[in-house]
PDB file of C-alpha atoms and ligand atoms in Angstrom:
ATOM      1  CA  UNK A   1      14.012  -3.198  -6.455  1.00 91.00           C
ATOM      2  CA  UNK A   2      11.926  -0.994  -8.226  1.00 95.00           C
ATOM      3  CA  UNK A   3       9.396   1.383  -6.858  1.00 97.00           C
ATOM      4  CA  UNK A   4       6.145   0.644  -7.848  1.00 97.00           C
ATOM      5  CA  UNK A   5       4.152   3.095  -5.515  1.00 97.00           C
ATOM      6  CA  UNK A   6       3.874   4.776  -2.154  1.00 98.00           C
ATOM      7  CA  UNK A   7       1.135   4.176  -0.317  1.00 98.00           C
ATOM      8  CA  UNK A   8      -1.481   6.560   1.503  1.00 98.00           C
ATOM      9  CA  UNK A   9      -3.540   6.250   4.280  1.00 98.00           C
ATOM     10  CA  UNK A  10      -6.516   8.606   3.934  1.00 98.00           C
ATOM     11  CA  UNK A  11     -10.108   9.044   5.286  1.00 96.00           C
ATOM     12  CA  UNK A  12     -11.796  10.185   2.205  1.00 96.00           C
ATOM     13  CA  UNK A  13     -10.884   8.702  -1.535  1.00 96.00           C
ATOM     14  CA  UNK A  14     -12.305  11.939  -3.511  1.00 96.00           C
ATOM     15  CA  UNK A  15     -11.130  14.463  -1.244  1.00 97.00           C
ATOM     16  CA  UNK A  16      -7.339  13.711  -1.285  1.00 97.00           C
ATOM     17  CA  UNK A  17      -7.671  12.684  -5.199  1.00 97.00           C
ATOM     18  CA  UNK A  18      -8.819  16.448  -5.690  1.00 97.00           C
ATOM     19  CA  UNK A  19      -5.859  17.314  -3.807  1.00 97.00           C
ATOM     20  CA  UNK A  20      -3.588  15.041  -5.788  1.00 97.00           C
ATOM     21  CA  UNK A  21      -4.837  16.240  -9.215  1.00 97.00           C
ATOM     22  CA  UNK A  22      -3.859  19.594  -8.426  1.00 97.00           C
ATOM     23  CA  UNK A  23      -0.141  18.079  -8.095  1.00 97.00           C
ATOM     24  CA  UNK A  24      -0.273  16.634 -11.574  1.00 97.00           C
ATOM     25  CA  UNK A  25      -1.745  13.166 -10.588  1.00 98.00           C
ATOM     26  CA  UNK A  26      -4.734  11.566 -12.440  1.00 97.00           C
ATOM     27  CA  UNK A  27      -6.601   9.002 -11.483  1.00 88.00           C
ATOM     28  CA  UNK A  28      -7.720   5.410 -12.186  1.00 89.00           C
ATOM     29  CA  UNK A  29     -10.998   3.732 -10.566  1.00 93.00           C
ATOM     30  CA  UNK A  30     -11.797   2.841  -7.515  1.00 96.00           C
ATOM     31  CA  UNK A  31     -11.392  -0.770  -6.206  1.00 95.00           C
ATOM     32  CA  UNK A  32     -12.759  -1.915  -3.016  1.00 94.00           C
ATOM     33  CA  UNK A  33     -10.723  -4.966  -1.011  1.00 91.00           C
ATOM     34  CA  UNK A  34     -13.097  -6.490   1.049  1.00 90.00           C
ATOM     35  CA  UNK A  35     -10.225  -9.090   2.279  1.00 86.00           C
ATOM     36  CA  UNK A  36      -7.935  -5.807   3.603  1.00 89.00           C
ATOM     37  CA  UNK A  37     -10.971  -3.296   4.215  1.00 94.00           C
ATOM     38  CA  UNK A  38      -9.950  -0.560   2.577  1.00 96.00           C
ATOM     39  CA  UNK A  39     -11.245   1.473  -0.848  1.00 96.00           C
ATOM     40  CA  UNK A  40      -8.210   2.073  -3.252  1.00 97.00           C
ATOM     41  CA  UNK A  41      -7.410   4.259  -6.107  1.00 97.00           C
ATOM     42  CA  UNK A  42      -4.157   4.766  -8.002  1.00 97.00           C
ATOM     43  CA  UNK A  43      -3.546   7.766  -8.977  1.00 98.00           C
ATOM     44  CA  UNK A  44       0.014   8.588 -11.652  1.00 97.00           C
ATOM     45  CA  UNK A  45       2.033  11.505 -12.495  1.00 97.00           C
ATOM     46  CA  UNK A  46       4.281  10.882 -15.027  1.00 96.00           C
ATOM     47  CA  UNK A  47       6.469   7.491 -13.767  1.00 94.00           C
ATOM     48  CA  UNK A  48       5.498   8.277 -10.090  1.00 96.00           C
ATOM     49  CA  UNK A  49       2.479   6.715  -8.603  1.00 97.00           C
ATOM     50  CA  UNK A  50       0.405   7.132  -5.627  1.00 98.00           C
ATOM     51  CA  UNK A  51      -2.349   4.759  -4.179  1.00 98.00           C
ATOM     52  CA  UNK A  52      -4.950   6.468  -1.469  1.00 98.00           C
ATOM     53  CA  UNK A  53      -5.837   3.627   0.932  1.00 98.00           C
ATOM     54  CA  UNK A  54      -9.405   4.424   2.592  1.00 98.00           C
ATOM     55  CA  UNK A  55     -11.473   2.570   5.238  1.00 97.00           C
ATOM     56  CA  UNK A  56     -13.869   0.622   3.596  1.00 95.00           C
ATOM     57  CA  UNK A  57     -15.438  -0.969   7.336  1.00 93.00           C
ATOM     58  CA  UNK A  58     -15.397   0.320  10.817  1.00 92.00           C
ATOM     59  CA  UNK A  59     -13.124  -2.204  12.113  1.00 94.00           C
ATOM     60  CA  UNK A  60     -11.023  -1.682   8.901  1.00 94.00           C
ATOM     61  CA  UNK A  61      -7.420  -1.590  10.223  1.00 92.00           C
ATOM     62  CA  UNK A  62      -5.951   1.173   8.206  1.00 94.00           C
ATOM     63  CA  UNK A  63      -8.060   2.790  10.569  1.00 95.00           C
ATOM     64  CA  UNK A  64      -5.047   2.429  13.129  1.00 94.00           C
ATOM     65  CA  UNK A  65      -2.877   4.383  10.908  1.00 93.00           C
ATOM     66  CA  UNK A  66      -5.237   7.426  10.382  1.00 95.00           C
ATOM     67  CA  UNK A  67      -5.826   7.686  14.102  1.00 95.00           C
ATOM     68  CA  UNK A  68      -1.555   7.118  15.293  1.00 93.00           C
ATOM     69  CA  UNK A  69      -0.862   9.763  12.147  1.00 90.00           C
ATOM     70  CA  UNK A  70      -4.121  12.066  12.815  1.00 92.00           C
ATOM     71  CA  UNK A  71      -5.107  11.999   9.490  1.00 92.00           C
ATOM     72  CA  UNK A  72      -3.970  11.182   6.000  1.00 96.00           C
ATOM     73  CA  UNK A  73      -0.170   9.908   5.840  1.00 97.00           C
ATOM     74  CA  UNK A  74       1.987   8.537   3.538  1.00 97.00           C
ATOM     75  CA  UNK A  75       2.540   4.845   5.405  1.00 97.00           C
ATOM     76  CA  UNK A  76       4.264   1.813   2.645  1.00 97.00           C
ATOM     77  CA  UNK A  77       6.170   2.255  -0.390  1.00 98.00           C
ATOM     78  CA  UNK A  78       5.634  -0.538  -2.580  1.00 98.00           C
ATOM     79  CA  UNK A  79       8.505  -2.325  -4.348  1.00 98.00           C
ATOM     80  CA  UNK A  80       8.118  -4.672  -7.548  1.00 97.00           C
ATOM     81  CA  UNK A  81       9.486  -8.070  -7.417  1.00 97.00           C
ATOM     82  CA  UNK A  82       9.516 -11.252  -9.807  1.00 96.00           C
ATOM     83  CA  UNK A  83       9.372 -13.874  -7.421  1.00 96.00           C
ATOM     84  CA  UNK A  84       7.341 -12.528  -4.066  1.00 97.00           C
ATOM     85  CA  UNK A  85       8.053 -15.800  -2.240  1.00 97.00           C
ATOM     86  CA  UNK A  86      11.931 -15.584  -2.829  1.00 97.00           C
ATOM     87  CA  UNK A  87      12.336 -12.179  -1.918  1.00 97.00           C
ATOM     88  CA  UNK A  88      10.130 -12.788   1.273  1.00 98.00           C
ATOM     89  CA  UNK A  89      12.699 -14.932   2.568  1.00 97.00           C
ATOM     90  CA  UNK A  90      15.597 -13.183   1.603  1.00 97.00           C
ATOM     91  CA  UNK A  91      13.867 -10.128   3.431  1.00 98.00           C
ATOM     92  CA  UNK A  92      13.369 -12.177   6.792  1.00 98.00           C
ATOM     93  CA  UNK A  93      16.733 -13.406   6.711  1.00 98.00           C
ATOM     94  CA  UNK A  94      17.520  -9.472   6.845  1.00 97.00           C
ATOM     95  CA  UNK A  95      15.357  -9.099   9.681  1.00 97.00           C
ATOM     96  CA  UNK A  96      12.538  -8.348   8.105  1.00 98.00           C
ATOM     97  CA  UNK A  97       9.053  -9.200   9.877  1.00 98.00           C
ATOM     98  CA  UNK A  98       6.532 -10.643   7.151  1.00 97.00           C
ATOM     99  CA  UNK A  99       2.810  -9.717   8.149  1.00 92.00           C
ATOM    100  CA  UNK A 100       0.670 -12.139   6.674  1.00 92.00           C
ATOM    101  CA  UNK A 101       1.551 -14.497   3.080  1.00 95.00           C
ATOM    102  CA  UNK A 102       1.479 -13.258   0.038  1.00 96.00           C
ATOM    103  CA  UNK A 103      -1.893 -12.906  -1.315  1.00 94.00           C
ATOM    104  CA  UNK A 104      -3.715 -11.533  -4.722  1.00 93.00           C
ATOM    105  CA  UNK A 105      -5.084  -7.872  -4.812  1.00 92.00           C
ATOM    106  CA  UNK A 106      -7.689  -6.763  -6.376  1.00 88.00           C
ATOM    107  CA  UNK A 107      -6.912  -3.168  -6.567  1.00 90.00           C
ATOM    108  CA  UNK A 108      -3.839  -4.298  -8.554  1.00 91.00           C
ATOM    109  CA  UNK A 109      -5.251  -6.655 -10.992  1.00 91.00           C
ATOM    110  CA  UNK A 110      -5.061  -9.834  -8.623  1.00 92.00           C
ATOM    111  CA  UNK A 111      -1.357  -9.403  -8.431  1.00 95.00           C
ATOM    112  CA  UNK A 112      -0.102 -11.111  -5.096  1.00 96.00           C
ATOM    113  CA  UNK A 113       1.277  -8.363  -2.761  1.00 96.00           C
ATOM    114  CA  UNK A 114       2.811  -8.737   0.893  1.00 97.00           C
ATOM    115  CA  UNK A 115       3.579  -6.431   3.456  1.00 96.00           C
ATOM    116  CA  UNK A 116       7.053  -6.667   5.418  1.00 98.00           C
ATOM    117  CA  UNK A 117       7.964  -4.251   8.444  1.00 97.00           C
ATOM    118  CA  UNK A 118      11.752  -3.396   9.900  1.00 97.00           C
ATOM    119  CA  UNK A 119      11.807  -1.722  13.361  1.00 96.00           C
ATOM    120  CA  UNK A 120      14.579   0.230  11.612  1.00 97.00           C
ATOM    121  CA  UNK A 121      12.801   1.095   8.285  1.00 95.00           C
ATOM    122  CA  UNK A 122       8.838   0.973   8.761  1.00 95.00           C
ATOM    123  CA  UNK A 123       6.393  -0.868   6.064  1.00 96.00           C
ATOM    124  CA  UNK A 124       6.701  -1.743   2.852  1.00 98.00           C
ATOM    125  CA  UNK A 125       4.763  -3.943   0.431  1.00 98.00           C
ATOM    126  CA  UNK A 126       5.938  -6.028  -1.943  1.00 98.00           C
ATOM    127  CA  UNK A 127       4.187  -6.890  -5.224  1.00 98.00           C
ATOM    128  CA  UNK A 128       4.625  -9.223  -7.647  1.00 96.00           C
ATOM    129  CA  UNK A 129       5.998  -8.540 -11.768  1.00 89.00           C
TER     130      UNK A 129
HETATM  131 NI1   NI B   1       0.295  -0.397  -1.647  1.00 54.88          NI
END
């Protein structure tokens, strides 16, 4: 599968986007997901692509990741796929653990993503073509 973006878990959007820019990156707008709690913003260098996930709520749970990692953290890498529901289940039949069903994203243009986690590999999401 193709690698459509790693994912990181930050505290604050604008300050790690300054940090990114001065890799190369530039950056898109900001979305908010109010389902997920978080802020997002892609940001692309070239082919590569980065999106900064940020606490949008106090309860938000990305939360848990800033406070386990102690700060900003690269935490998925997102893979595309053409049929999310297929791949799903070949996944679990691997032994991979699905999180929740696939659902639409606003921070990706209501594309349905999914996240999947393997005691052996971590997280990654999956989104759909
Ligand atoms: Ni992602």
């Amino acid at each position: 599968m193709r690698v459509h973006h790693i994912g990181y878990a930050v505290m604050d959007i604008e300050k790690t986007s300054a940090v990114f820019e001065k890799l190369g990156y530039a950056g898109g707008a900001i979305a908010e997901d109010e389902l997920r709690k978080v802020r997002i913003r892609f940001l692309r260098n070239g082919s590569e692509c980065v999106e900064l996930v940020a606490p949008l709520a106090e309860d938000a749970p990305i939360k848990t990741t800033l406070k386990n990692m102690r700060g900003a953290t690269p935490y998925h890498i997102c893979y595309c796929t053409g049929d999310i529901e297929a791949e799903c289940l070949t996944l679990r039949k691997l032994g991979w653990v699905q999180t929740e069903k696939p659902a639409p994203a606003p921070a990706i243009g209501g594309r349905k993503v999914v996240f999947l986690y393997h005691k052996d590999a971590g997280l990654i999401e999956l989104v759909e073509d």
